[in-house]
Amino acid sequence: MKNKLIVPTILGLFCTCVVWGQNRPADRESVPIYRVTVIERTVKAVDYEYRGGPTPVDFRGTVLLPQAKGDAMVESKAGRTEIDARFQRLQAPTRYGAEYLTYVLWAITPEGHAKNLGEVLPGSSDHAHLHVTTDLQAFGLIVTAEPYSAVRQPSDVVVMENEIRPDTMGRIEEVQAKYELLPRGHYTYNVPAGFQSAEAQAERLPMDRYEALLEVYQAQNAVQIAQAAGADRYAPDTFAKAEELFRVAQQNQMQKADRSTIVTEARRAAQTAEDARAITIKRKQDEELAQARDQAAREQELRARAEADAQRAQSQASADRMQLEEERAARARAETEAAAARAVPLPPTVQPPVVVVQTEPAQPSASVDPQKTGTRVQLLQELSSAGMARDTPRGLVVTFPDADFRGTALSPDVYGGVSRIASIVAAHPGLYVEVDGHTSEGGSESRDQAFSYERAAAVREALVRSGVPVTAISSRGWGSSRPLVSNSSAAGREQNRRVEITISGDPIGSVASWDKTYPLIPQR
C-alpha cells in the first residue's frame, strides 16, 4: 500500500473549493480561510562561493508549520547554482485555506527579487525532494503555500525558511525580506452551494493519478483566479487559451489518459492563466494611470478656463469704468454748456399784464434732495445699459430673468452686465446692494427657497469678483413667496423666476425720482 494515497489526506479541504464554469454566482457561498498572518520576516541570504564545492543549509518550519524541517546542498557552478533540497513533515497545504493546493520553493535576493524555483510536492510519507538550478548567486530560500505552482509572486503563507549552519560556506548577510507578499484571501473565491466534498467520498489513488489530479486542480485554481482578477476582460486572448488548455486537461483526466499527458496540459493551463493574470494587473495599472492623467488634465483645463474668465471679467470691468468716466465727462460738458447758454441775457419783450394772487409760499420737502435725485436718475440711466432697470421706493432695481441662468449658475453671456453694475456701485461709495432670488411654484417650499437662494448667491459672488465690497452686499432667497404675476401659465411662471439686484443708500436718497410732493395751498 506504499504507492497508494487517500485523496482527503492531502487534498482534503481543497476539493471543496472547486468551481466549474456552469455554476451561477447566485448559487455560490464564500469559503472560510484559516487566518494566520506572517508578512514581515528576516531571511538570511548567502553569497555562495563560486566553484567552492557543495555547502549545506538547513530548513526550519515557521509558526505556521513548526514541525516541518529539511536541508539542502547548494553548489555554485559555471553559469548556474544547483540546489538539491529535501523536506520532511510537510502537512497538507489546505490547512491554511481551501485555495492553497501546493508548496513552492522560492529564492529571495537581498534586493527583494523573488524567483520561483519549483513545486515542492510531498509524497505519501509527507516527504519531498527537489533538485533545481538558478542563475542567482546570492539568495535566501523560503517555502510558501500557493494555489498553483506557476505563481510568480510568493504568498504570505511562509511555512519554511533556510537556516544557516556552522559549516555553511559563503558570505552570510542577514537582510529584511523586501519581497512583496500577496495578502491573505487573495486567492479566495466562491464555491457552489451544496458542493460535495471529497472527504465524503474518500478514495485511495495511486501516486500517478494523485499527481495528475492535483495538477488539474491547480490549473483550475489558476484559471479561476485569473478570471476573478478580470483577465477575461483585460487579457481575453490569453485567458481564452488558458481555458481551452484546462478543458483539454480535464478531458484527458476523465478519459484516464496517462499522467504525462494530463500533467503537461494542466501545467500549460496554469502557466497561461498566470500570464493572463499578470497582463491584467499591468493593464489595470496602466488604465488607472491614464485615468489619473486625464483627470489632472481636465482639472488643469478647468483652472485655465476659470482664470481666463476672471481675466476677461476684469478687463470688461475696466472697460466699463472707462466708459462711465467718459459718459460722466460728456454729461458734465453738456451741463456746463447749458448753464452758459442760460446765462446769456434775452432781449426785452413786452409782457402782458399779470394778475398777482398772493398765496402762502410752498415749502420744499425736506426729504427730497435735488442733488441726490439727479444722481439717482443718472445711475438709473447707466444701469439700464446693464439690464432691465427701474426706480422703486426700495431703490434702483435691476432684474435678471430666468433666461439669464443655466440651472442655478449665471450664464456667461451676462457677465458683462454684472461687471458694469459692479463698476457703477464701486464708483459711488455708500451704496448698498441686496440680491434677492425668486422662483415659481415647482416643488416644496424649502426646495423653492434653496433654488432661489443658490441663484442669488451666484449673482452675489459675480458682483464681489467684479469689485463690489463684501460688506456692502447681501443675498436672500424668497422662493415662490413673492410672485410678480400668477403662476397659472407657463409665461407667468417664467416671469416669476428671476433675480433682483436692489441698489440703495444715501448717495441716491430714499425717494424715487418719479415721486413728488404736492403742497396744499388754501384758496382765497
XYZ file of C-alpha atoms in Angstrom:
524
model
C 0.000 0.000 0.000
C 3.012 2.341 -0.060
C 2.123 3.567 -3.517
C -1.458 4.404 -2.565
C -2.699 7.788 -1.307
C -6.059 8.605 0.224
C -7.313 11.732 -1.556
C -8.634 13.566 1.547
C -5.319 13.098 3.338
C -3.555 15.541 1.051
C -6.357 17.221 -0.895
C -8.842 17.289 1.982
C -10.279 20.782 2.067
C -9.141 21.845 -1.375
C -11.678 19.589 -3.042
C -14.404 21.776 -1.538
C -13.149 24.873 -3.375
C -13.570 23.754 -6.965
C -15.905 25.870 -9.093
C -16.938 24.637 -12.529
C -17.739 27.087 -15.305
C -21.500 26.432 -15.431
C -22.171 27.434 -11.826
C -24.021 30.691 -11.415
C -22.826 33.341 -8.914
C -26.176 33.249 -7.136
C -25.577 29.581 -6.227
C -22.206 30.209 -4.546
C -21.157 30.758 -0.964
C -17.872 32.029 0.490
C -15.138 29.633 1.566
C -13.740 30.355 5.064
C -9.948 30.550 5.333
C -7.514 29.831 8.153
C -6.389 33.248 9.453
C -2.683 33.454 10.206
C -0.608 36.473 9.209
C 3.137 36.227 8.539
C 4.098 39.260 6.484
C 7.463 40.663 7.529
C 10.315 38.224 8.126
C 14.083 38.371 8.414
C 15.775 35.973 5.984
C 19.471 35.129 5.953
C 20.860 35.290 2.446
C 24.094 33.564 1.433
C 26.528 34.675 -1.265
C 27.657 31.175 -2.243
C 31.338 30.848 -3.115
C 31.842 30.296 -6.841
C 33.165 26.778 -7.512
C 33.754 26.380 -3.813
C 32.095 22.988 -3.754
C 28.747 21.963 -2.267
C 27.737 23.541 1.037
C 24.808 22.565 3.302
C 21.950 24.696 4.582
C 19.022 23.631 6.740
C 15.310 24.453 6.591
C 13.188 25.072 9.670
C 9.440 25.480 9.948
C 7.850 28.822 10.799
C 4.998 29.324 13.269
C 2.627 28.175 10.522
C 4.286 24.743 10.254
C 6.700 24.388 13.228
C 7.181 20.616 12.889
C 8.461 20.868 9.296
C 12.190 20.637 8.607
C 14.601 19.986 5.771
C 18.058 20.502 4.354
C 19.698 21.332 1.031
C 23.082 21.115 -0.657
C 23.905 24.256 -2.636
C 26.765 24.456 -5.104
C 27.780 27.411 -7.295
C 28.969 26.150 -10.676
C 29.823 27.696 -14.030
C 26.744 29.530 -15.264
C 24.375 28.206 -12.567
C 23.804 27.364 -8.928
C 22.421 23.908 -8.146
C 20.107 23.265 -5.201
C 19.308 19.750 -4.001
C 16.648 20.140 -1.276
C 14.827 17.587 0.884
C 11.847 18.310 3.133
C 10.063 16.370 5.861
C 6.773 16.609 7.759
C 5.006 18.682 5.151
C 1.298 18.631 6.002
C -1.485 19.355 3.522
C -1.334 22.997 2.361
C -5.144 23.209 2.502
C -4.885 23.651 6.275
C -4.172 27.347 5.543
C -7.225 27.785 3.321
C -9.133 25.861 0.703
C -7.420 27.846 -2.036
C -3.905 26.570 -1.204
C -3.115 23.331 -3.075
C 0.678 23.052 -3.159
C 4.035 24.325 -1.867
C 6.625 26.326 -3.844
C 10.351 26.863 -3.163
C 11.495 30.483 -3.645
C 14.881 32.171 -3.889
C 14.844 35.702 -2.419
C 17.690 38.078 -3.313
C 18.908 40.678 -0.784
C 17.315 43.350 -3.016
C 13.902 41.727 -2.660
C 13.509 39.913 -6.002
C 11.608 36.619 -5.630
C 12.151 33.739 -8.062
C 10.016 30.597 -8.283
C 12.410 27.613 -8.151
C 9.810 24.871 -8.403
C 6.968 22.951 -6.799
C 7.520 21.044 -3.548
C 5.234 18.026 -3.873
C 5.152 15.763 -0.793
C 4.617 12.067 -1.194
C 2.588 9.639 0.902
C 5.023 9.959 3.836
C 4.932 13.808 3.913
C 8.457 13.918 2.442
C 9.513 15.848 -0.662
C 12.646 16.116 -2.785
C 13.511 18.867 -5.269
C 16.641 19.323 -7.408
C 16.738 22.658 -9.270
C 19.157 25.212 -10.708
C 19.081 29.007 -10.696
C 21.130 31.825 -12.192
C 21.229 33.675 -8.853
C 24.441 33.925 -6.848
C 23.305 35.373 -3.502
C 19.881 34.438 -2.128
C 17.822 33.126 0.753
C 15.375 30.229 0.479
C 11.748 30.054 1.667
C 8.803 27.706 1.092
C 5.248 29.063 0.758
C 1.787 27.573 0.331
C 0.318 28.529 -3.059
C -2.869 27.885 -5.084
C -0.853 26.573 -8.021
C 2.805 26.036 -8.802
C 3.086 28.565 -11.672
C 2.707 31.638 -9.440
C 5.271 34.423 -9.924
C 4.906 36.151 -6.584
C 5.019 34.466 -3.161
C 2.012 34.465 -0.891
C 2.402 35.479 2.753
C 1.905 31.884 3.940
C 5.628 31.219 4.580
C 5.912 27.757 6.116
C 9.705 27.166 5.938
C 12.880 29.221 5.558
C 16.550 28.432 5.262
C 18.693 28.261 8.388
C 22.448 28.816 8.142
C 24.590 26.032 9.578
C 28.038 26.480 11.128
C 29.593 24.650 8.184
C 27.746 26.669 5.520
C 30.351 28.220 3.211
C 29.840 31.676 1.747
C 29.330 35.262 2.823
C 26.254 35.406 5.034
C 24.099 38.508 5.205
C 21.015 38.946 7.352
C 18.511 41.018 5.397
C 14.930 42.138 5.917
C 12.950 40.387 3.219
C 11.630 43.025 0.817
C 9.649 40.702 -1.421
C 6.045 41.759 -1.939
C 3.867 39.126 -0.305
C 0.334 38.680 -1.515
C -2.269 39.351 1.206
C -4.249 36.523 2.756
C -7.500 35.866 0.949
C -6.031 36.975 -2.422
C -6.796 33.542 -3.862
C -10.199 33.075 -2.179
C -13.220 32.658 -4.410
C -16.748 31.260 -4.145
C -17.989 27.669 -4.429
C -21.413 26.321 -5.418
C -23.822 25.803 -2.540
C -24.167 22.157 -1.564
C -20.995 21.062 -3.367
C -19.975 17.597 -2.140
C -16.519 17.462 -0.548
C -14.012 14.767 -1.425
C -13.962 13.884 2.267
C -17.457 12.472 1.787
C -16.192 10.184 -0.968
C -12.682 9.250 0.148
C -10.839 7.232 -2.451
C -7.389 5.685 -2.478
C -5.390 6.764 -5.527
C -2.066 5.636 -6.924
C 0.674 8.270 -6.904
C 0.472 8.929 -10.646
C -3.303 9.540 -10.574
C -2.970 11.672 -7.448
C -0.283 13.838 -9.063
C -2.358 14.245 -12.242
C -5.477 15.129 -10.236
C -3.576 17.681 -8.156
C -2.182 19.379 -11.284
C -5.689 19.623 -12.803
C -7.000 21.282 -9.647
C -4.058 23.695 -9.638
C -4.823 24.597 -13.253
C -8.451 25.196 -12.300
C -7.353 27.445 -9.427
C -5.098 29.430 -11.792
C -7.881 29.899 -14.371
C -10.463 30.983 -11.813
C -8.070 33.339 -10.009
C -7.198 34.967 -13.354
C -10.907 35.359 -14.138
C -11.569 36.882 -10.694
C -8.817 39.419 -11.421
C -10.592 40.405 -14.672
C -8.435 38.538 -17.202
C -11.471 37.725 -19.343
C -11.809 41.495 -19.953
C -8.212 42.783 -19.872
C -6.434 39.780 -21.471
C -9.196 37.884 -23.329
C -6.982 36.077 -25.837
C -4.527 34.727 -23.275
C -7.335 33.836 -20.857
C -9.290 32.008 -23.559
C -6.188 29.959 -24.366
C -5.793 29.054 -20.674
C -9.440 27.948 -20.501
C -9.008 25.787 -23.573
C -5.877 24.129 -22.160
C -7.704 23.489 -18.882
C -10.629 21.855 -20.707
C -8.175 19.614 -22.561
C -6.533 18.611 -19.259
C -9.966 17.827 -17.773
C -10.941 15.704 -20.765
C -7.649 13.804 -20.585
C -8.272 13.136 -16.907
C -11.860 11.928 -17.450
C -10.637 9.718 -20.295
C -7.955 8.336 -17.927
C -5.056 9.345 -20.157
C -1.505 8.781 -18.946
C -0.058 11.026 -16.231
C 2.419 12.768 -18.529
C -0.288 13.948 -20.932
C -2.570 15.223 -18.146
C 0.174 16.998 -16.187
C 1.623 18.625 -19.324
C -1.695 20.182 -20.358
C -2.589 21.160 -16.776
C 0.716 22.934 -16.208
C 0.430 24.746 -19.540
C -3.044 25.889 -18.499
C -1.791 27.147 -15.113
C 1.154 28.946 -16.684
C -1.037 30.592 -19.352
C -3.591 31.623 -16.710
C -0.812 33.201 -14.633
C 0.315 35.080 -17.766
C -3.253 36.354 -18.202
C -3.393 37.463 -14.551
C -0.055 39.305 -14.841
C -1.185 41.019 -18.053
C -4.439 42.005 -16.331
C -2.669 43.586 -13.362
C -0.361 45.541 -15.675
C -3.214 46.781 -17.872
C -5.289 47.751 -14.836
C -2.384 49.809 -13.541
C -1.963 51.440 -16.963
C -5.692 52.183 -17.066
C -5.677 53.753 -13.597
C -2.633 55.831 -14.532
C -4.309 57.016 -17.736
C -7.459 57.940 -15.824
C -5.414 59.890 -13.273
C -3.641 61.744 -16.078
C -6.944 62.550 -17.798
C -8.398 63.812 -14.537
C -5.352 66.016 -13.935
C -5.587 67.368 -17.494
C -9.297 68.129 -17.063
C -8.668 69.922 -13.785
C -5.857 71.945 -15.344
C -8.106 72.870 -18.274
C -10.876 73.958 -15.890
C -8.430 76.072 -13.885
C -7.123 77.707 -17.053
C -10.659 78.388 -18.237
C -11.638 79.896 -14.877
C -8.550 82.121 -14.883
C -9.329 83.242 -18.447
C -12.934 84.033 -17.469
C -11.745 86.025 -14.466
C -9.282 87.926 -16.648
C -11.995 88.705 -19.187
C -14.346 89.861 -16.433
C -11.646 92.104 -15.006
C -10.892 93.567 -18.438
C -14.604 94.132 -19.051
C -14.940 95.863 -15.674
C -12.032 98.177 -16.514
C -13.573 98.993 -19.890
C -16.932 99.696 -18.225
C -15.302 102.047 -15.737
C -13.573 103.943 -18.542
C -16.835 104.205 -20.469
C -18.634 105.501 -17.376
C -15.976 108.131 -16.825
C -16.281 109.242 -20.452
C -20.068 109.433 -20.166
C -19.845 111.485 -16.968
C -17.335 113.872 -18.553
C -19.587 114.305 -21.590
C -22.597 114.933 -19.372
C -20.623 117.480 -17.310
C -19.617 119.326 -20.516
C -23.218 119.357 -21.708
C -24.414 120.752 -18.357
C -21.702 123.427 -18.449
C -22.686 124.483 -21.952
C -26.370 124.575 -20.951
C -25.571 126.738 -17.914
C -23.553 129.121 -20.087
C -26.430 129.373 -22.539
C -28.854 130.195 -19.735
C -26.504 132.969 -18.532
C -26.830 134.930 -21.863
C -29.442 137.762 -21.321
C -32.523 137.603 -23.512
C -33.788 140.709 -25.399
C -36.550 142.604 -23.606
C -40.089 141.714 -24.589
C -43.448 143.243 -23.849
C -45.042 141.288 -21.040
C -48.829 141.005 -20.714
C -50.354 142.279 -17.522
C -50.122 139.771 -14.732
C -52.749 139.311 -12.054
C -50.933 138.620 -8.831
C -52.626 136.324 -6.357
C -50.878 136.301 -3.032
C -50.577 132.823 -1.522
C -48.543 131.049 1.092
C -45.100 130.200 -0.302
C -44.619 126.452 -0.921
C -42.035 124.906 1.310
C -39.841 122.299 -0.421
C -39.985 118.827 1.077
C -37.117 118.237 3.437
C -36.851 114.575 2.265
C -36.209 115.423 -1.377
C -32.632 116.389 -2.199
C -32.293 117.586 -5.804
C -28.628 116.542 -5.947
C -29.397 113.000 -4.764
C -32.324 112.820 -7.147
C -30.039 113.832 -10.010
C -27.551 111.147 -9.025
C -30.396 108.625 -8.810
C -31.578 109.468 -12.343
C -28.007 109.290 -13.643
C -27.424 105.842 -12.119
C -30.771 104.597 -13.439
C -29.694 105.524 -16.964
C -26.334 103.795 -16.507
C -27.918 100.666 -15.023
C -30.352 100.438 -17.946
C -27.420 99.556 -20.202
C -26.626 96.541 -17.968
C -30.128 95.063 -17.718
C -33.785 95.741 -17.079
C -33.637 98.603 -14.537
C -36.397 100.531 -12.783
C -36.684 103.106 -9.994
C -38.711 101.924 -6.971
C -39.241 103.191 -3.422
C -36.917 100.372 -2.307
C -34.135 101.636 -4.569
C -32.851 101.098 -8.102
C -33.748 97.539 -9.156
C -32.050 95.567 -11.951
C -33.776 92.281 -12.868
C -32.082 89.203 -14.357
C -34.781 86.918 -15.859
C -34.833 83.126 -15.892
C -33.209 83.078 -19.345
C -30.003 84.536 -17.855
C -29.366 81.343 -15.842
C -28.308 77.773 -16.547
C -29.917 75.996 -13.633
C -28.585 77.819 -10.576
C -25.484 79.122 -12.359
C -25.308 82.526 -14.028
C -24.985 82.398 -17.816
C -21.588 83.623 -19.104
C -23.447 85.903 -21.541
C -24.483 88.250 -18.742
C -21.099 88.548 -17.010
C -20.563 91.864 -18.820
C -23.759 93.316 -17.384
C -22.827 92.156 -13.877
C -19.389 93.757 -14.243
C -20.998 97.033 -15.364
C -23.292 97.078 -12.316
C -20.311 96.410 -10.044
C -18.403 99.301 -11.644
C -21.320 101.670 -11.068
C -21.674 100.672 -7.410
C -17.913 100.860 -6.783
C -17.818 104.415 -8.187
C -20.301 105.656 -5.544
C -19.180 104.776 -2.013
C -22.075 104.465 0.401
C -24.337 102.389 -1.826
C -25.649 99.027 -0.581
C -26.606 96.086 -2.794
C -29.213 93.454 -1.957
C -29.602 90.392 -4.237
C -32.994 88.633 -3.983
C -33.756 85.322 -5.692
C -37.336 84.403 -6.678
C -38.864 81.346 -8.339
C -42.254 79.960 -9.311
C -44.143 77.194 -7.541
C -42.406 73.991 -8.606
C -41.909 71.889 -5.502
C -41.786 72.096 -1.739
C -41.336 75.435 -0.026
C -37.853 74.546 1.235
C -36.812 73.332 -2.203
C -38.026 76.528 -3.916
C -36.278 78.679 -1.307
C -32.999 76.761 -1.710
C -33.157 77.071 -5.510
C -33.797 80.823 -5.394
C -31.044 81.348 -2.832
C -28.466 79.489 -4.943
C -29.237 81.778 -7.896
C -28.977 84.887 -5.702
C -25.686 83.637 -4.253
C -24.299 83.088 -7.770
C -25.074 86.707 -8.722
C -23.666 87.986 -5.434
C -20.418 86.063 -5.991
C -20.091 87.504 -9.518
C -20.590 91.056 -8.194
C -17.969 90.554 -5.473
C -15.480 89.203 -8.013
C -16.111 92.312 -10.148
C -15.324 94.766 -7.349
C -18.349 95.203 -5.039
C -17.153 95.177 -1.383
C -18.261 92.096 0.548
C -19.533 94.306 3.401
C -21.834 96.217 1.033
C -23.771 93.275 -0.407
C -26.141 90.572 0.819
C -28.268 87.843 -0.777
C -31.556 86.153 0.075
C -33.802 83.502 -1.401
C -37.541 84.196 -1.271
C -38.659 81.041 -3.096
C -42.150 81.477 -4.591
C -43.449 83.742 -1.826
C -43.259 86.989 -3.883
C -44.575 86.362 -7.424
C -44.959 89.194 -9.910
C -47.864 87.553 -11.757
C -49.964 84.401 -11.426
C -48.256 81.016 -11.718
C -51.218 79.567 -13.612
C -49.500 79.876 -17.015
C -46.053 78.907 -18.301
C -45.296 82.514 -19.247
C -46.265 83.682 -15.768
C -44.085 81.074 -14.081
C -41.148 82.045 -16.281
C -41.623 85.725 -15.377
C -41.664 84.893 -11.668
C -38.327 83.062 -11.901
C -35.906 85.993 -11.557
C -33.141 87.585 -9.513
C -33.472 91.250 -8.495
C -30.493 93.459 -7.613
C -31.650 96.370 -5.435
C -29.246 99.319 -5.062
C -29.933 101.801 -2.268
C -28.097 104.157 0.027
C -27.512 107.777 0.954
C -25.875 108.849 -2.358
C -29.205 108.358 -4.211
C -31.600 109.240 -1.388
C -34.691 107.357 -0.317
C -37.272 108.860 -2.681
C -37.858 107.587 -6.209
C -37.118 110.066 -8.952
C -40.695 109.971 -10.177
C -42.113 110.673 -6.703
C -43.059 114.315 -5.976
C -44.584 116.280 -3.120
C -47.630 118.490 -3.627
C -48.179 121.299 -1.057
C -51.789 122.071 -0.199
C -52.445 125.817 -0.802
C -55.659 127.216 0.643
C -57.757 129.186 -1.835
C -58.683 132.807 -1.153
